PDB file of C-alpha atoms in Angstrom:
ATOM      1  CA  UNK N   1     -67.655   3.043   1.568  1.00  0.00           C
ATOM      2  CA  UNK N   2     -68.055   6.322  -0.309  1.00  0.00           C
ATOM      3  CA  UNK N   3     -71.224   7.121   1.639  1.00  0.00           C
ATOM      4  CA  UNK N   4     -69.945   5.787   4.981  1.00  0.00           C
ATOM      5  CA  UNK N   5     -66.533   7.470   5.033  1.00  0.00           C
ATOM      6  CA  UNK N   6     -66.897  10.894   6.622  1.00  0.00           C
ATOM      7  CA  UNK N   7     -64.469  13.503   7.867  1.00  0.00           C
ATOM      8  CA  UNK N   8     -65.782  16.266  10.095  1.00  0.00           C
ATOM      9  CA  UNK N   9     -69.289  15.040   9.252  1.00  0.00           C
ATOM     10  CA  UNK N  10     -68.820  15.312   5.479  1.00  0.00           C
ATOM     11  CA  UNK N  11     -68.235  12.738   2.754  1.00  0.00           C
ATOM     12  CA  UNK N  12     -64.772  13.156   1.324  1.00  0.00           C
ATOM     13  CA  UNK N  13     -64.254  10.331  -1.173  1.00  0.00           C
ATOM     14  CA  UNK N  14     -64.843  11.653  -4.696  1.00  0.00           C
ATOM     15  CA  UNK N  15     -65.311   8.269  -6.346  1.00  0.00           C
ATOM     16  CA  UNK N  16     -64.724   4.554  -6.020  1.00  0.00           C
ATOM     17  CA  UNK N  17     -64.601   2.393  -9.133  1.00  0.00           C
ATOM     18  CA  UNK N  18     -63.670  -1.231  -9.446  1.00  0.00           C
ATOM     19  CA  UNK N  19     -64.200  -4.565 -11.055  1.00  0.00           C
ATOM     20  CA  UNK N  20     -63.045  -8.114 -11.616  1.00  0.00           C
ATOM     21  CA  UNK N  21     -59.860  -8.899 -13.510  1.00  0.00           C
ATOM     22  CA  UNK N  22     -60.604  -9.916 -17.112  1.00  0.00           C
ATOM     23  CA  UNK N  23     -57.159  -9.908 -18.742  1.00  0.00           C
ATOM     24  CA  UNK N  24     -55.831 -13.146 -20.216  1.00  0.00           C
ATOM     25  CA  UNK N  25     -52.266 -11.791 -20.441  1.00  0.00           C
ATOM     26  CA  UNK N  26     -51.175 -13.351 -17.134  1.00  0.00           C
ATOM     27  CA  UNK N  27     -49.770 -10.210 -15.494  1.00  0.00           C
ATOM     28  CA  UNK N  28     -52.352  -9.999 -12.688  1.00  0.00           C
ATOM     29  CA  UNK N  29     -50.127 -11.814 -10.151  1.00  0.00           C
ATOM     30  CA  UNK N  30     -53.172 -13.782  -9.053  1.00  0.00           C
ATOM     31  CA  UNK N  31     -55.164 -10.714  -8.023  1.00  0.00           C
ATOM     32  CA  UNK N  32     -58.832 -10.919  -8.907  1.00  0.00           C
ATOM     33  CA  UNK N  33     -60.317  -7.478  -8.241  1.00  0.00           C
ATOM     34  CA  UNK N  34     -59.191  -3.867  -8.447  1.00  0.00           C
ATOM     35  CA  UNK N  35     -60.515  -0.672  -6.901  1.00  0.00           C
ATOM     36  CA  UNK N  36     -59.565   2.948  -7.512  1.00  0.00           C
ATOM     37  CA  UNK N  37     -60.479   5.357  -4.730  1.00  0.00           C
ATOM     38  CA  UNK N  38     -60.227   9.035  -5.647  1.00  0.00           C
ATOM     39  CA  UNK N  39     -59.749  11.728  -3.023  1.00  0.00           C
ATOM     40  CA  UNK N  40     -59.965  15.501  -3.329  1.00  0.00           C
ATOM     41  CA  UNK N  41     -56.574  15.981  -1.679  1.00  0.00           C
ATOM     42  CA  UNK N  42     -53.709  14.160   0.015  1.00  0.00           C
ATOM     43  CA  UNK N  43     -54.945  15.097   3.470  1.00  0.00           C
ATOM     44  CA  UNK N  44     -58.191  13.197   2.859  1.00  0.00           C
ATOM     45  CA  UNK N  45     -56.244  10.205   1.522  1.00  0.00           C
ATOM     46  CA  UNK N  46     -54.026  10.279   4.600  1.00  0.00           C
ATOM     47  CA  UNK N  47     -57.047  10.317   6.911  1.00  0.00           C
ATOM     48  CA  UNK N  48     -58.582   7.375   5.056  1.00  0.00           C
ATOM     49  CA  UNK N  49     -55.379   5.303   5.197  1.00  0.00           C
ATOM     50  CA  UNK N  50     -54.209   6.164   8.715  1.00  0.00           C
ATOM     51  CA  UNK N  51     -50.700   4.883   9.512  1.00  0.00           C
ATOM     52  CA  UNK N  52     -48.072   5.735   8.410  1.00  0.00           C
ATOM     53  CA  UNK N  53     -49.624   9.097   7.495  1.00  0.00           C
ATOM     54  CA  UNK N  54     -51.746   9.800  10.568  1.00  0.00           C
ATOM     55  CA  UNK N  55     -52.403   8.072  13.878  1.00  0.00           C
ATOM     56  CA  UNK N  56     -56.133   7.691  13.295  1.00  0.00           C
ATOM     57  CA  UNK N  57     -57.828   5.905  10.410  1.00  0.00           C
ATOM     58  CA  UNK N  58     -61.289   6.668   9.108  1.00  0.00           C
ATOM     59  CA  UNK N  59     -63.577   4.485  11.288  1.00  0.00           C
ATOM     60  CA  UNK N  60     -65.520   3.178   8.266  1.00  0.00           C
ATOM     61  CA  UNK N  61     -62.285   2.147   6.556  1.00  0.00           C
ATOM     62  CA  UNK N  62     -60.960   0.620   9.775  1.00  0.00           C
ATOM     63  CA  UNK N  63     -64.109  -1.508  10.124  1.00  0.00           C
ATOM     64  CA  UNK N  64     -63.703  -2.738   6.547  1.00  0.00           C
ATOM     65  CA  UNK N  65     -60.018  -3.540   7.107  1.00  0.00           C
ATOM     66  CA  UNK N  66     -60.911  -5.659  10.146  1.00  0.00           C
ATOM     67  CA  UNK N  67     -63.255  -7.751   7.995  1.00  0.00           C
ATOM     68  CA  UNK N  68     -61.181  -8.015   4.801  1.00  0.00           C
ATOM     69  CA  UNK N  69     -57.579  -8.428   5.979  1.00  0.00           C
ATOM     70  CA  UNK N  70     -58.092 -11.712   7.871  1.00  0.00           C
ATOM     71  CA  UNK N  71     -59.384 -13.307   4.643  1.00  0.00           C
ATOM     72  CA  UNK N  72     -56.261 -12.380   2.647  1.00  0.00           C
ATOM     73  CA  UNK N  73     -53.246 -14.583   2.086  1.00  0.00           C
ATOM     74  CA  UNK N  74     -50.349 -13.659   4.384  1.00  0.00           C
ATOM     75  CA  UNK N  75     -46.616 -14.287   4.644  1.00  0.00           C
ATOM     76  CA  UNK N  76     -44.902 -15.920   7.639  1.00  0.00           C
ATOM     77  CA  UNK N  77     -44.911 -12.601   9.552  1.00  0.00           C
ATOM     78  CA  UNK N  78     -48.653 -12.119   9.062  1.00  0.00           C
ATOM     79  CA  UNK N  79     -48.297  -9.355   6.465  1.00  0.00           C
ATOM     80  CA  UNK N  80     -51.057  -9.659   3.835  1.00  0.00           C
ATOM     81  CA  UNK N  81     -49.793 -10.831   0.448  1.00  0.00           C
ATOM     82  CA  UNK N  82     -53.143 -11.081  -1.316  1.00  0.00           C
ATOM     83  CA  UNK N  83     -53.357  -7.298  -1.579  1.00  0.00           C
ATOM     84  CA  UNK N  84     -51.623  -4.654  -3.669  1.00  0.00           C
ATOM     85  CA  UNK N  85     -51.924  -0.960  -2.813  1.00  0.00           C
ATOM     86  CA  UNK N  86     -50.540   1.696  -5.123  1.00  0.00           C
ATOM     87  CA  UNK N  87     -51.113   5.355  -4.283  1.00  0.00           C
ATOM     88  CA  UNK N  88     -50.449   7.794  -7.077  1.00  0.00           C
ATOM     89  CA  UNK N  89     -50.901  11.472  -7.813  1.00  0.00           C
ATOM     90  CA  UNK N  90     -52.448  12.205 -11.181  1.00  0.00           C
ATOM     91  CA  UNK N  91     -51.626  15.890 -10.827  1.00  0.00           C
ATOM     92  CA  UNK N  92     -55.166  16.992 -10.010  1.00  0.00           C
ATOM     93  CA  UNK N  93     -54.995  16.687  -6.221  1.00  0.00           C
ATOM     94  CA  UNK N  94     -53.835  19.473  -3.937  1.00  0.00           C
TER      95      UNK N  94
END
């Protein structure tokens, strides 16, 4: 994704790290993998995510969403429940 995601012809994702859950504490709520995607600024994050921040979503991210989301557990309204997204600002973004 880091190499595929481009904005104005340039890569804009600083890093993507991730891995499988290994904790035996039982606080994972059944989630098995985690990924941290780091952006240079909030504008780049907004472009990657799309709605509710912007109308358009990065096409590479949109293609991935179309593949991944149908395989996730969902509630009775169709909203994915097998996914947890938490955006945060570590104070280094602009």
